[in-house]
Amino acid sequence: KTAAIFLPPLVILYSLTIWSLLSVVAYTFLGLMSVVLCIKGIDFVMSKLGKPNPLDCPLHQLKQLDMTLTPSGVGEFVTVVVKDINNGTNYIKSAVLMENIAETVKFAVFCYFLRTLGGMFNAMTLVLICWILAFTLPKIYLNNKETADEIYGKVMTQINEVKAKVFPQPKQE
């Protein structure tokens, strides 16, 4: 069911690991135009033979699709993006200036993890792996829900114990 959503971006992401962005965009649009040409060719041949088209003209739905952007829709999107960017920059500023030691340590560990990961993989490979995991992990979780919840509970208990030892909360009086 999700193959139509999963495969095209997977092919594009994999292609980006091999070829340049311009080549991938050009090949993608050439491929789409080839598919449209084949559909129109089948439609033409079927109409000349006087038979109904077995595909029932899937391009008709695309012709009726409204692809225009509204200023209000773009404005809402930009507002959300700007808000998220501001939150991110404030968090990074706070972590770099060491205003909250716990957050600074988390950020440093995250940066170290990214540095190590970046040394092993390039960015496109990581995006490709994340795309595949986004479609496989939910199914794996559904198949092993009880075991996964049990392991998650144990891990969260250990994490909370370590947090309590490393970052003790000041006692309220």
mmCIF file of C-alpha atoms in Angstrom:
data_model
loop_
_atom_site.group_PDB
_atom_site.id
_atom_site.type_symbol
_atom_site.label_atom_id
_atom_site.label_comp_id
_atom_site.label_asym_id
_atom_site.label_seq_id
_atom_site.Cartn_x
_atom_site.Cartn_y
_atom_site.Cartn_z
ATOM 1 C CA LYS A 1 0.000 0.000 0.000
ATOM 2 C CA THR A 2 2.820 2.412 0.771
ATOM 3 C CA ALA A 3 5.002 1.429 -2.186
ATOM 4 C CA ALA A 4 3.748 4.368 -4.264
ATOM 5 C CA ILE A 5 4.881 6.735 -1.516
ATOM 6 C CA PHE A 6 8.040 4.837 -0.545
ATOM 7 C CA LEU A 7 9.688 3.924 -3.856
ATOM 8 C CA PRO A 8 9.847 7.189 -5.888
ATOM 9 C CA PRO A 9 11.625 9.176 -3.136
ATOM 10 C CA LEU A 10 13.837 6.142 -2.431
ATOM 11 C CA VAL A 11 14.937 6.033 -6.076
ATOM 12 C CA ILE A 12 15.533 9.797 -6.080
ATOM 13 C CA LEU A 13 17.520 9.684 -2.827
ATOM 14 C CA TYR A 14 19.602 6.771 -4.034
ATOM 15 C CA SER A 15 20.210 8.588 -7.316
ATOM 16 C CA LEU A 16 21.410 11.647 -5.410
ATOM 17 C CA THR A 17 24.105 9.500 -3.779
ATOM 18 C CA ILE A 18 25.444 8.690 -7.240
ATOM 19 C CA TRP A 19 24.708 11.673 -9.501
ATOM 20 C CA SER A 20 24.438 15.432 -9.122
ATOM 21 C CA LEU A 21 21.202 17.186 -8.186
ATOM 22 C CA LEU A 22 20.768 18.627 -11.680
ATOM 23 C CA SER A 23 21.116 15.222 -13.303
ATOM 24 C CA VAL A 24 18.626 13.645 -10.911
ATOM 25 C CA VAL A 25 16.069 16.422 -11.474
ATOM 26 C CA ALA A 26 16.497 16.173 -15.240
ATOM 27 C CA TYR A 27 16.199 12.367 -15.282
ATOM 28 C CA THR A 28 13.185 12.482 -12.964
ATOM 29 C CA PHE A 29 11.282 14.851 -15.232
ATOM 30 C CA LEU A 30 12.346 12.951 -18.362
ATOM 31 C CA GLY A 31 11.074 9.760 -16.735
ATOM 32 C CA LEU A 32 7.754 11.398 -15.842
ATOM 33 C CA MET A 33 7.379 12.717 -19.386
ATOM 34 C CA SER A 34 8.092 9.223 -20.740
ATOM 35 C CA VAL A 35 5.347 7.745 -18.557
ATOM 36 C CA VAL A 36 2.888 10.433 -19.712
ATOM 37 C CA LEU A 37 3.862 9.796 -23.340
ATOM 38 C CA CYS A 38 3.226 6.060 -22.917
ATOM 39 C CA ILE A 39 -0.175 6.672 -21.301
ATOM 40 C CA LYS A 40 -1.173 9.085 -24.060
ATOM 41 C CA GLY A 41 0.054 6.588 -26.672
ATOM 42 C CA ILE A 42 -2.038 3.781 -25.166
ATOM 43 C CA ASP A 43 -5.040 6.117 -25.010
ATOM 44 C CA PHE A 44 -4.560 7.094 -28.681
ATOM 45 C CA VAL A 45 -4.219 3.483 -29.866
ATOM 46 C CA MET A 46 -7.239 2.340 -27.848
ATOM 47 C CA SER A 47 -9.379 5.185 -29.212
ATOM 48 C CA LYS A 48 -8.345 4.343 -32.817
ATOM 49 C CA LEU A 49 -9.212 0.671 -32.215
ATOM 50 C CA GLY A 50 -12.548 1.696 -30.710
ATOM 51 C CA LYS A 51 -11.874 -0.089 -27.440
ATOM 52 C CA PRO A 52 -12.119 1.358 -23.937
ATOM 53 C CA ASN A 53 -8.841 2.361 -22.338
ATOM 54 C CA PRO A 54 -7.969 -0.130 -19.555
ATOM 55 C CA LEU A 55 -6.158 2.634 -17.667
ATOM 56 C CA ASP A 56 -9.248 4.916 -17.773
ATOM 57 C CA CYS A 57 -7.042 7.964 -18.407
ATOM 58 C CA PRO A 58 -5.252 8.510 -15.061
ATOM 59 C CA LEU A 59 -4.002 11.832 -16.393
ATOM 60 C CA HIS A 60 -7.534 13.258 -16.221
ATOM 61 C CA GLN A 61 -7.326 13.425 -12.410
ATOM 62 C CA LEU A 62 -3.968 15.195 -12.609
ATOM 63 C CA LYS A 63 -5.331 17.760 -15.079
ATOM 64 C CA GLN A 64 -8.029 18.734 -12.572
ATOM 65 C CA LEU A 65 -5.567 19.032 -9.664
ATOM 66 C CA ASP A 66 -5.112 22.636 -8.472
ATOM 67 C CA MET A 67 -1.372 23.291 -8.056
ATOM 68 C CA THR A 68 -1.539 27.008 -7.222
ATOM 69 C CA LEU A 69 -0.136 28.362 -3.990
ATOM 70 C CA THR A 70 -2.247 30.727 -1.946
ATOM 71 C CA PRO A 71 -0.574 33.621 -0.163
ATOM 72 C CA SER A 72 -2.249 32.627 3.102
ATOM 73 C CA GLY A 73 -0.977 29.024 2.808
ATOM 74 C CA VAL A 74 2.551 30.197 2.084
ATOM 75 C CA GLY A 75 2.328 32.717 4.919
ATOM 76 C CA GLU A 76 1.263 30.040 7.419
ATOM 77 C CA PHE A 77 4.081 27.738 6.276
ATOM 78 C CA VAL A 78 6.683 30.496 6.527
ATOM 79 C CA THR A 79 5.400 31.475 9.977
ATOM 80 C CA VAL A 80 5.782 27.901 11.258
ATOM 81 C CA VAL A 81 9.248 27.532 9.698
ATOM 82 C CA VAL A 82 10.466 30.847 11.133
ATOM 83 C CA LYS A 83 9.115 29.900 14.586
ATOM 84 C CA ASP A 84 10.945 26.539 14.464
ATOM 85 C CA ILE A 85 14.176 28.183 13.266
ATOM 86 C CA ASN A 86 13.983 30.746 16.080
ATOM 87 C CA ASN A 87 13.387 28.013 18.671
ATOM 88 C CA GLY A 88 16.343 26.041 17.300
ATOM 89 C CA THR A 89 18.712 29.003 17.261
ATOM 90 C CA ASN A 90 17.710 29.971 20.806
ATOM 91 C CA TYR A 91 18.343 26.402 21.996
ATOM 92 C CA ILE A 92 21.748 26.277 20.283
ATOM 93 C CA LYS A 93 22.686 29.703 21.699
ATOM 94 C CA SER A 94 21.696 28.565 25.186
ATOM 95 C CA ALA A 95 23.650 25.310 24.816
ATOM 96 C CA VAL A 96 26.776 26.983 23.429
ATOM 97 C CA LEU A 97 26.752 29.680 26.114
ATOM 98 C CA MET A 98 26.307 26.947 28.752
ATOM 99 C CA GLU A 99 23.272 28.530 30.379
ATOM 100 C CA ASN A 100 21.908 25.093 31.307
ATOM 101 C CA ILE A 101 24.606 22.462 31.920
ATOM 102 C CA ALA A 102 22.276 19.504 31.281
ATOM 103 C CA GLU A 103 21.212 20.891 27.899
ATOM 104 C CA THR A 104 24.830 21.763 27.052
ATOM 105 C CA VAL A 105 25.956 18.199 27.787
ATOM 106 C CA LYS A 106 23.102 16.793 25.679
ATOM 107 C CA PHE A 107 24.004 19.125 22.822
ATOM 108 C CA ALA A 108 27.708 18.232 23.059
ATOM 109 C CA VAL A 109 26.932 14.509 23.016
ATOM 110 C CA PHE A 110 24.601 15.043 20.059
ATOM 111 C CA CYS A 111 27.305 16.986 18.169
ATOM 112 C CA TYR A 112 29.882 14.308 18.940
ATOM 113 C CA PHE A 113 27.471 11.641 17.726
ATOM 114 C CA LEU A 114 26.843 13.596 14.500
ATOM 115 C CA ARG A 115 30.584 14.047 13.972
ATOM 116 C CA THR A 116 31.167 10.320 14.330
ATOM 117 C CA LEU A 117 28.215 9.474 12.113
ATOM 118 C CA GLY A 118 29.339 12.004 9.504
ATOM 119 C CA GLY A 119 32.770 10.392 9.432
ATOM 120 C CA MET A 120 31.191 7.039 8.578
ATOM 121 C CA PHE A 121 28.477 8.091 6.103
ATOM 122 C CA ASN A 122 27.769 10.957 3.790
ATOM 123 C CA ALA A 123 24.561 12.964 4.235
ATOM 124 C CA MET A 124 22.644 11.365 1.382
ATOM 125 C CA THR A 125 23.314 7.881 2.713
ATOM 126 C CA LEU A 126 21.937 8.956 6.099
ATOM 127 C CA VAL A 127 18.841 10.479 4.500
ATOM 128 C CA LEU A 128 18.358 7.260 2.525
ATOM 129 C CA ILE A 129 18.678 5.129 5.667
ATOM 130 C CA CYS A 130 16.218 7.384 7.533
ATOM 131 C CA TRP A 131 13.719 7.122 4.673
ATOM 132 C CA ILE A 132 13.888 3.323 4.730
ATOM 133 C CA LEU A 133 13.614 3.226 8.532
ATOM 134 C CA ALA A 134 10.590 5.536 8.459
ATOM 135 C CA PHE A 135 8.689 2.828 6.576
ATOM 136 C CA THR A 136 10.122 -0.288 8.243
ATOM 137 C CA LEU A 137 10.290 0.615 11.946
ATOM 138 C CA PRO A 138 6.531 1.123 12.424
ATOM 139 C CA LYS A 139 5.830 -2.342 10.994
ATOM 140 C CA ILE A 140 8.558 -3.920 13.118
ATOM 141 C CA TYR A 141 7.115 -2.171 16.186
ATOM 142 C CA LEU A 142 3.585 -3.380 15.432
ATOM 143 C CA ASN A 143 4.821 -6.961 15.012
ATOM 144 C CA ASN A 144 6.822 -6.872 18.288
ATOM 145 C CA LYS A 145 4.875 -4.343 20.353
ATOM 146 C CA GLU A 146 5.040 -6.112 23.735
ATOM 147 C CA THR A 147 8.773 -6.793 23.562
ATOM 148 C CA ALA A 148 9.541 -3.293 22.298
ATOM 149 C CA ASP A 149 7.490 -1.645 25.047
ATOM 150 C CA GLU A 150 9.215 -3.771 27.678
ATOM 151 C CA ILE A 151 12.692 -2.873 26.378
ATOM 152 C CA TYR A 152 11.707 0.799 26.082
ATOM 153 C CA GLY A 153 10.543 0.804 29.707
ATOM 154 C CA LYS A 154 13.836 -0.706 30.904
ATOM 155 C CA VAL A 155 15.901 1.765 28.869
ATOM 156 C CA MET A 156 13.902 4.770 30.129
ATOM 157 C CA THR A 157 14.312 3.556 33.723
ATOM 158 C CA GLN A 158 18.090 3.368 33.276
ATOM 159 C CA ILE A 159 18.222 6.766 31.577
ATOM 160 C CA ASN A 160 16.238 8.353 34.399
ATOM 161 C CA GLU A 161 18.578 6.776 36.978
ATOM 162 C CA VAL A 162 21.633 8.158 35.177
ATOM 163 C CA LYS A 163 20.001 11.603 34.897
ATOM 164 C CA ALA A 164 19.252 11.566 38.602
ATOM 165 C CA LYS A 165 22.884 10.714 39.425
ATOM 166 C CA VAL A 166 24.513 13.118 36.965
ATOM 167 C CA PHE A 167 22.100 16.029 37.293
ATOM 168 C CA PRO A 168 20.654 15.913 40.827
ATOM 169 C CA GLN A 169 17.648 18.130 41.385
ATOM 170 C CA PRO A 170 18.072 20.758 44.107
ATOM 171 C CA LYS A 171 15.901 19.996 47.109
ATOM 172 C CA GLN A 172 12.931 22.266 47.567
ATOM 173 C CA GLU A 173 12.560 23.724 51.074
#
